[in-house]
mmCIF file of C-alpha atoms in Angstrom:
data_model
loop_
_atom_site.group_PDB
_atom_site.id
_atom_site.type_symbol
_atom_site.label_atom_id
_atom_site.label_comp_id
_atom_site.label_asym_id
_atom_site.label_seq_id
_atom_site.Cartn_x
_atom_site.Cartn_y
_atom_site.Cartn_z
ATOM 1 C CA ASP A 29 93.928 98.548 115.151
ATOM 2 C CA THR A 30 94.101 95.502 112.964
ATOM 3 C CA GLY A 31 95.508 96.655 109.665
ATOM 4 C CA VAL A 32 94.088 96.312 106.174
ATOM 5 C CA SER A 33 94.132 92.687 105.058
ATOM 6 C CA GLN A 34 94.025 91.308 101.528
ATOM 7 C CA ASN A 35 93.467 87.811 100.222
ATOM 8 C CA PRO A 36 94.939 85.985 98.515
ATOM 9 C CA ARG A 37 98.469 87.341 98.736
ATOM 10 C CA HIS A 38 99.431 85.670 95.501
ATOM 11 C CA LYS A 39 97.358 84.497 92.543
ATOM 12 C CA ILE A 40 98.571 82.736 89.430
ATOM 13 C CA THR A 41 96.033 82.286 86.675
ATOM 14 C CA LYS A 42 95.844 81.482 83.009
ATOM 15 C CA ARG A 43 94.934 84.099 80.444
ATOM 16 C CA GLY A 44 91.206 84.329 79.958
ATOM 17 C CA GLN A 45 90.259 83.240 83.469
ATOM 18 C CA ASN A 46 88.391 85.434 85.922
ATOM 19 C CA VAL A 47 89.952 86.372 89.264
ATOM 20 C CA THR A 48 88.549 87.975 92.405
ATOM 21 C CA PHE A 49 90.486 89.608 95.211
ATOM 22 C CA ARG A 50 89.213 90.524 98.657
ATOM 23 C CA CYS A 51 90.075 93.449 100.892
ATOM 24 C CA ASP A 52 89.109 93.872 104.548
ATOM 25 C CA PRO A 53 89.650 97.471 105.677
ATOM 26 C CA ILE A 54 90.590 98.737 109.107
ATOM 27 C CA SER A 55 87.476 98.506 111.229
ATOM 28 C CA GLU A 56 85.409 101.719 111.275
ATOM 29 C CA HIS A 57 87.133 103.039 108.157
ATOM 30 C CA ASN A 58 84.325 104.114 105.866
ATOM 31 C CA ARG A 59 86.458 104.697 102.770
ATOM 32 C CA LEU A 60 88.112 101.951 100.747
ATOM 33 C CA TYR A 61 90.384 102.347 97.731
ATOM 34 C CA TRP A 62 91.846 100.033 95.089
ATOM 35 C CA TYR A 63 95.162 100.656 93.363
ATOM 36 C CA ARG A 64 97.296 98.773 90.845
ATOM 37 C CA GLN A 65 101.080 98.797 90.949
ATOM 38 C CA THR A 66 103.298 97.557 88.134
ATOM 39 C CA LEU A 67 107.001 96.943 88.417
ATOM 40 C CA GLY A 68 109.057 100.070 88.908
ATOM 41 C CA GLN A 69 106.028 102.343 89.263
ATOM 42 C CA GLY A 70 104.068 103.902 92.073
ATOM 43 C CA PRO A 71 100.539 102.706 92.804
ATOM 44 C CA GLU A 72 97.882 103.835 90.341
ATOM 45 C CA PHE A 73 94.428 104.708 91.669
ATOM 46 C CA LEU A 74 91.555 102.617 90.282
ATOM 47 C CA THR A 75 88.399 103.212 92.293
ATOM 48 C CA TYR A 76 87.044 104.023 95.726
ATOM 49 C CA PHE A 77 84.027 103.539 97.975
ATOM 50 C CA GLN A 78 82.530 105.587 100.726
ATOM 51 C CA ASN A 79 80.563 103.080 102.766
ATOM 52 C CA GLU A 80 78.833 100.937 100.110
ATOM 53 C CA ALA A 81 78.706 103.662 97.453
ATOM 54 C CA GLN A 82 81.264 103.532 94.665
ATOM 55 C CA LEU A 83 82.016 107.222 94.219
ATOM 56 C CA GLU A 84 84.681 106.998 91.551
ATOM 57 C CA LYS A 85 85.128 104.293 88.944
ATOM 58 C CA SER A 86 86.226 106.159 85.863
ATOM 59 C CA ARG A 87 89.815 105.181 86.564
ATOM 60 C CA LEU A 88 89.137 101.460 86.291
ATOM 61 C CA LEU A 89 91.356 100.233 83.512
ATOM 62 C CA SER A 90 88.688 98.626 81.355
ATOM 63 C CA ASP A 91 85.199 97.185 81.568
ATOM 64 C CA ARG A 92 86.793 93.882 82.552
ATOM 65 C CA PHE A 93 87.495 95.411 85.962
ATOM 66 C CA SER A 94 84.754 95.787 88.538
ATOM 67 C CA ALA A 95 84.607 96.301 92.280
ATOM 68 C CA GLU A 96 81.943 95.884 94.930
ATOM 69 C CA ARG A 97 81.483 96.724 98.576
ATOM 70 C CA PRO A 98 78.011 95.376 99.229
ATOM 71 C CA LYS A 99 77.676 96.017 102.957
ATOM 72 C CA GLY A 100 80.140 98.813 103.369
ATOM 73 C CA SER A 101 82.721 96.571 105.001
ATOM 74 C CA PHE A 102 84.923 94.294 102.882
ATOM 75 C CA SER A 103 85.353 94.838 99.156
ATOM 76 C CA THR A 104 86.104 92.641 96.168
ATOM 77 C CA LEU A 105 87.890 93.495 92.932
ATOM 78 C CA GLU A 106 87.160 91.255 89.975
ATOM 79 C CA ILE A 107 89.039 91.039 86.712
ATOM 80 C CA GLN A 108 87.271 89.138 83.956
ATOM 81 C CA ARG A 109 89.014 87.474 81.016
ATOM 82 C CA THR A 110 92.457 88.225 82.382
ATOM 83 C CA GLU A 111 95.257 89.274 80.055
ATOM 84 C CA GLN A 112 99.000 89.071 80.564
ATOM 85 C CA GLY A 113 99.080 92.855 80.938
ATOM 86 C CA ASP A 114 96.950 92.536 84.060
ATOM 87 C CA SER A 115 99.913 91.028 85.913
ATOM 88 C CA ALA A 116 100.627 93.451 88.742
ATOM 89 C CA MET A 117 100.283 94.049 92.468
ATOM 90 C CA TYR A 118 96.753 95.049 93.449
ATOM 91 C CA LEU A 119 96.652 97.161 96.576
ATOM 92 C CA CYS A 120 93.784 98.104 98.824
ATOM 93 C CA ALA A 121 93.767 101.071 101.201
ATOM 94 C CA SER A 122 91.276 102.367 103.725
ATOM 95 C CA SER A 123 90.674 105.635 105.523
ATOM 96 C CA ARG A 124 88.207 107.501 107.656
ATOM 97 C CA LYS A 125 87.654 111.081 106.596
ATOM 98 C CA LYS A 126 87.531 113.321 109.643
ATOM 99 C CA THR A 127 85.543 116.500 110.124
ATOM 100 C CA SER A 128 88.816 118.387 109.743
ATOM 101 C CA GLY A 129 88.970 117.060 106.195
ATOM 102 C CA ARG A 130 92.002 114.915 106.942
ATOM 103 C CA ASP A 131 91.812 111.581 105.193
ATOM 104 C CA THR A 132 94.893 109.386 105.586
ATOM 105 C CA GLN A 133 95.043 106.171 103.599
ATOM 106 C CA TYR A 134 96.550 103.008 105.052
ATOM 107 C CA PHE A 135 97.503 100.213 102.687
ATOM 108 C CA GLY A 136 97.204 96.460 102.851
ATOM 109 C CA PRO A 137 99.960 94.033 101.856
ATOM 110 C CA GLY A 138 98.617 93.625 98.329
ATOM 111 C CA THR A 139 97.701 90.719 96.058
ATOM 112 C CA ARG A 140 100.319 89.790 93.490
ATOM 113 C CA LEU A 141 98.624 88.610 90.270
ATOM 114 C CA THR A 142 100.520 86.675 87.632
ATOM 115 C CA VAL A 143 98.714 85.910 84.379
ATOM 116 C CA LEU A 144 100.339 83.158 82.318
ATOM 117 C CA GLY B 20 96.456 112.537 84.535
ATOM 118 C CA GLN B 21 98.398 114.294 87.230
ATOM 119 C CA GLN B 22 102.116 113.612 87.488
ATOM 120 C CA LEU B 23 104.444 113.765 90.415
ATOM 121 C CA ASN B 24 108.138 114.119 89.722
ATOM 122 C CA GLN B 25 110.101 112.347 92.414
ATOM 123 C CA SER B 26 113.867 112.556 92.676
ATOM 124 C CA PRO B 27 116.334 111.076 92.877
ATOM 125 C CA GLN B 28 115.315 107.748 91.330
ATOM 126 C CA SER B 29 117.877 105.943 93.459
ATOM 127 C CA MET B 30 120.430 106.716 96.127
ATOM 128 C CA PHE B 31 123.495 104.761 97.186
ATOM 129 C CA ILE B 32 124.698 105.995 100.558
ATOM 130 C CA GLN B 33 126.838 104.943 103.486
ATOM 131 C CA GLU B 34 125.258 103.953 106.764
ATOM 132 C CA GLY B 35 125.025 106.987 109.018
ATOM 133 C CA GLU B 36 124.615 109.508 106.220
ATOM 134 C CA ASP B 37 121.648 111.818 105.901
ATOM 135 C CA VAL B 38 119.235 111.381 102.994
ATOM 136 C CA SER B 39 117.081 113.896 101.165
ATOM 137 C CA MET B 40 114.472 113.300 98.488
ATOM 138 C CA ASN B 41 111.728 115.448 97.015
ATOM 139 C CA CYS B 42 108.628 115.574 94.900
ATOM 140 C CA THR B 43 107.302 118.309 92.672
ATOM 141 C CA SER B 44 104.078 118.724 90.767
ATOM 142 C CA SER B 45 102.540 121.109 88.279
ATOM 143 C CA SER B 46 99.287 120.877 90.244
ATOM 144 C CA ILE B 47 98.336 121.982 93.720
ATOM 145 C CA PHE B 48 97.761 119.251 96.264
ATOM 146 C CA ASN B 49 95.974 119.660 99.575
ATOM 147 C CA THR B 50 97.655 116.662 101.193
ATOM 148 C CA TRP B 51 101.133 115.219 100.802
ATOM 149 C CA LEU B 52 102.033 111.788 102.141
ATOM 150 C CA TRP B 53 105.255 109.841 102.292
ATOM 151 C CA TYR B 54 105.245 106.037 102.250
ATOM 152 C CA LYS B 55 107.939 103.339 102.397
ATOM 153 C CA GLN B 56 107.534 100.057 100.573
ATOM 154 C CA ASP B 57 109.524 96.863 101.070
ATOM 155 C CA PRO B 58 109.632 94.202 98.332
ATOM 156 C CA GLY B 59 106.390 92.247 98.075
ATOM 157 C CA GLU B 60 104.588 94.395 100.634
ATOM 158 C CA GLY B 61 102.200 97.307 100.591
ATOM 159 C CA PRO B 62 103.266 100.914 101.226
ATOM 160 C CA VAL B 63 103.600 101.874 104.882
ATOM 161 C CA LEU B 64 102.727 105.420 105.889
ATOM 162 C CA LEU B 65 105.644 107.444 107.248
ATOM 163 C CA ILE B 66 104.434 111.032 107.421
ATOM 164 C CA ALA B 67 101.247 112.884 106.441
ATOM 165 C CA LEU B 68 101.202 116.631 105.726
ATOM 166 C CA TYR B 69 97.992 118.646 105.525
ATOM 167 C CA LYS B 70 98.920 122.339 105.480
ATOM 168 C CA ALA B 71 101.180 124.409 103.260
ATOM 169 C CA GLY B 72 104.435 125.094 105.063
ATOM 170 C CA GLU B 73 103.878 122.295 107.576
ATOM 171 C CA LEU B 74 107.061 120.657 108.849
ATOM 172 C CA THR B 75 106.562 117.300 110.576
ATOM 173 C CA SER B 76 108.965 114.824 112.127
ATOM 174 C CA ASN B 77 108.657 111.128 112.875
ATOM 175 C CA GLY B 78 111.800 109.945 114.645
ATOM 176 C CA ARG B 79 114.696 110.384 112.245
ATOM 177 C CA LEU B 80 112.354 111.387 109.437
ATOM 178 C CA THR B 81 111.351 114.965 108.647
ATOM 179 C CA ALA B 82 109.040 116.080 105.871
ATOM 180 C CA GLN B 83 107.724 119.433 104.712
ATOM 181 C CA PHE B 84 104.722 120.540 102.685
ATOM 182 C CA GLY B 85 105.893 123.253 100.298
ATOM 183 C CA ILE B 86 104.475 126.756 100.552
ATOM 184 C CA THR B 87 103.267 126.661 96.959
ATOM 185 C CA ARG B 88 101.476 123.325 97.671
ATOM 186 C CA LYS B 89 103.241 121.888 94.644
ATOM 187 C CA ASP B 90 106.179 120.205 96.341
ATOM 188 C CA SER B 91 107.359 118.279 99.369
ATOM 189 C CA PHE B 92 110.614 116.857 100.672
ATOM 190 C CA LEU B 93 111.567 114.013 102.990
ATOM 191 C CA ASN B 94 114.796 113.900 104.977
ATOM 192 C CA ILE B 95 116.180 110.894 106.820
ATOM 193 C CA SER B 96 118.932 111.548 109.313
ATOM 194 C CA ALA B 97 121.676 109.111 110.312
ATOM 195 C CA SER B 98 120.527 106.304 108.008
ATOM 196 C CA ILE B 99 120.552 102.711 109.250
ATOM 197 C CA PRO B 100 120.345 99.424 107.301
ATOM 198 C CA SER B 101 116.600 99.002 107.881
ATOM 199 C CA ASP B 102 115.967 102.273 106.021
ATOM 200 C CA VAL B 103 116.607 100.371 102.776
ATOM 201 C CA GLY B 104 113.541 100.320 100.567
ATOM 202 C CA ILE B 105 111.531 102.382 98.116
ATOM 203 C CA TYR B 106 110.122 105.699 99.290
ATOM 204 C CA PHE B 107 107.068 107.147 97.588
ATOM 205 C CA CYS B 108 105.547 110.564 97.776
ATOM 206 C CA ALA B 109 101.825 110.830 97.169
ATOM 207 C CA GLY B 110 99.541 113.790 96.760
ATOM 208 C CA GLN B 111 95.820 114.194 97.094
ATOM 209 C CA LEU B 112 94.050 116.780 94.956
ATOM 210 C CA PRO B 113 91.543 119.238 96.379
ATOM 211 C CA ASN B 114 87.995 118.030 95.728
ATOM 212 C CA LEU B 115 87.519 120.945 93.339
ATOM 213 C CA TYR B 116 89.895 119.254 90.909
ATOM 214 C CA SER B 117 89.004 115.668 91.551
ATOM 215 C CA GLY B 118 86.224 115.333 89.045
ATOM 216 C CA GLY B 119 83.413 114.578 91.389
ATOM 217 C CA GLY B 120 84.916 112.739 94.270
ATOM 218 C CA ALA B 121 88.043 110.951 93.150
ATOM 219 C CA ASP B 122 90.057 111.122 96.333
ATOM 220 C CA GLY B 123 92.624 108.651 95.131
ATOM 221 C CA LEU B 124 96.271 109.458 95.646
ATOM 222 C CA THR B 125 98.690 110.339 92.875
ATOM 223 C CA PHE B 126 102.069 108.694 93.466
ATOM 224 C CA GLY B 127 105.582 109.483 92.338
ATOM 225 C CA LYS B 128 107.731 106.745 90.812
ATOM 226 C CA GLY B 129 109.674 106.260 94.016
ATOM 227 C CA THR B 130 113.200 106.733 95.330
ATOM 228 C CA HIS B 131 115.117 103.513 95.783
ATOM 229 C CA LEU B 132 117.368 103.842 98.849
ATOM 230 C CA ILE B 133 120.358 101.512 99.081
ATOM 231 C CA ILE B 134 122.633 101.657 102.106
ATOM 232 C CA GLN B 135 126.179 100.375 102.048
ATOM 233 C CA PRO B 136 127.459 99.281 105.458
#
């Protein structure tokens, strides 16, 4: 399997600008997750999709954060009007829930965002 | 939100030594996972545990899903330099507790493993 890929790997932006990150999941994985990781912490769950449906978005950090998965394949995470506190690693994971209920998430390499 | 207590925070060991780390929670999880993360990279899955009491090995790594479903441990035997990194435990709540479908993982803060040659 080709693993989860994320682009760009690094993004530097000025405060107030909008940024968009892309995630391509493992092929045939129907679930896709977004996490944020700040320095010294474990990843923090933000949102997830099953196919094109966004089934959980209450954990998104503010209304400046939004995610889409229009065709049930790749996904984008957008942050509007970035703030310095948004600086973090943004991780994407994908999985395929099996009939047994097992649902193992595999992570991409992440996008490192720096807001100046 | 849910919290996972992972310990120790860091470990300084000699090459060849065995390593043990653990995670505990006040909540029941139906899946426990262990990941390793290198600087600037995403977490890499090491071991997945799906049943209480399950003991699973992956090479020199062994992990167990606690009987109470509130804890898990990871052991690494005969450590080598490439074992250096940050190890995270992660738990997934049963759907009953996930507020309508939030299957996101809850992570510990990580154990930083440093190996002295």
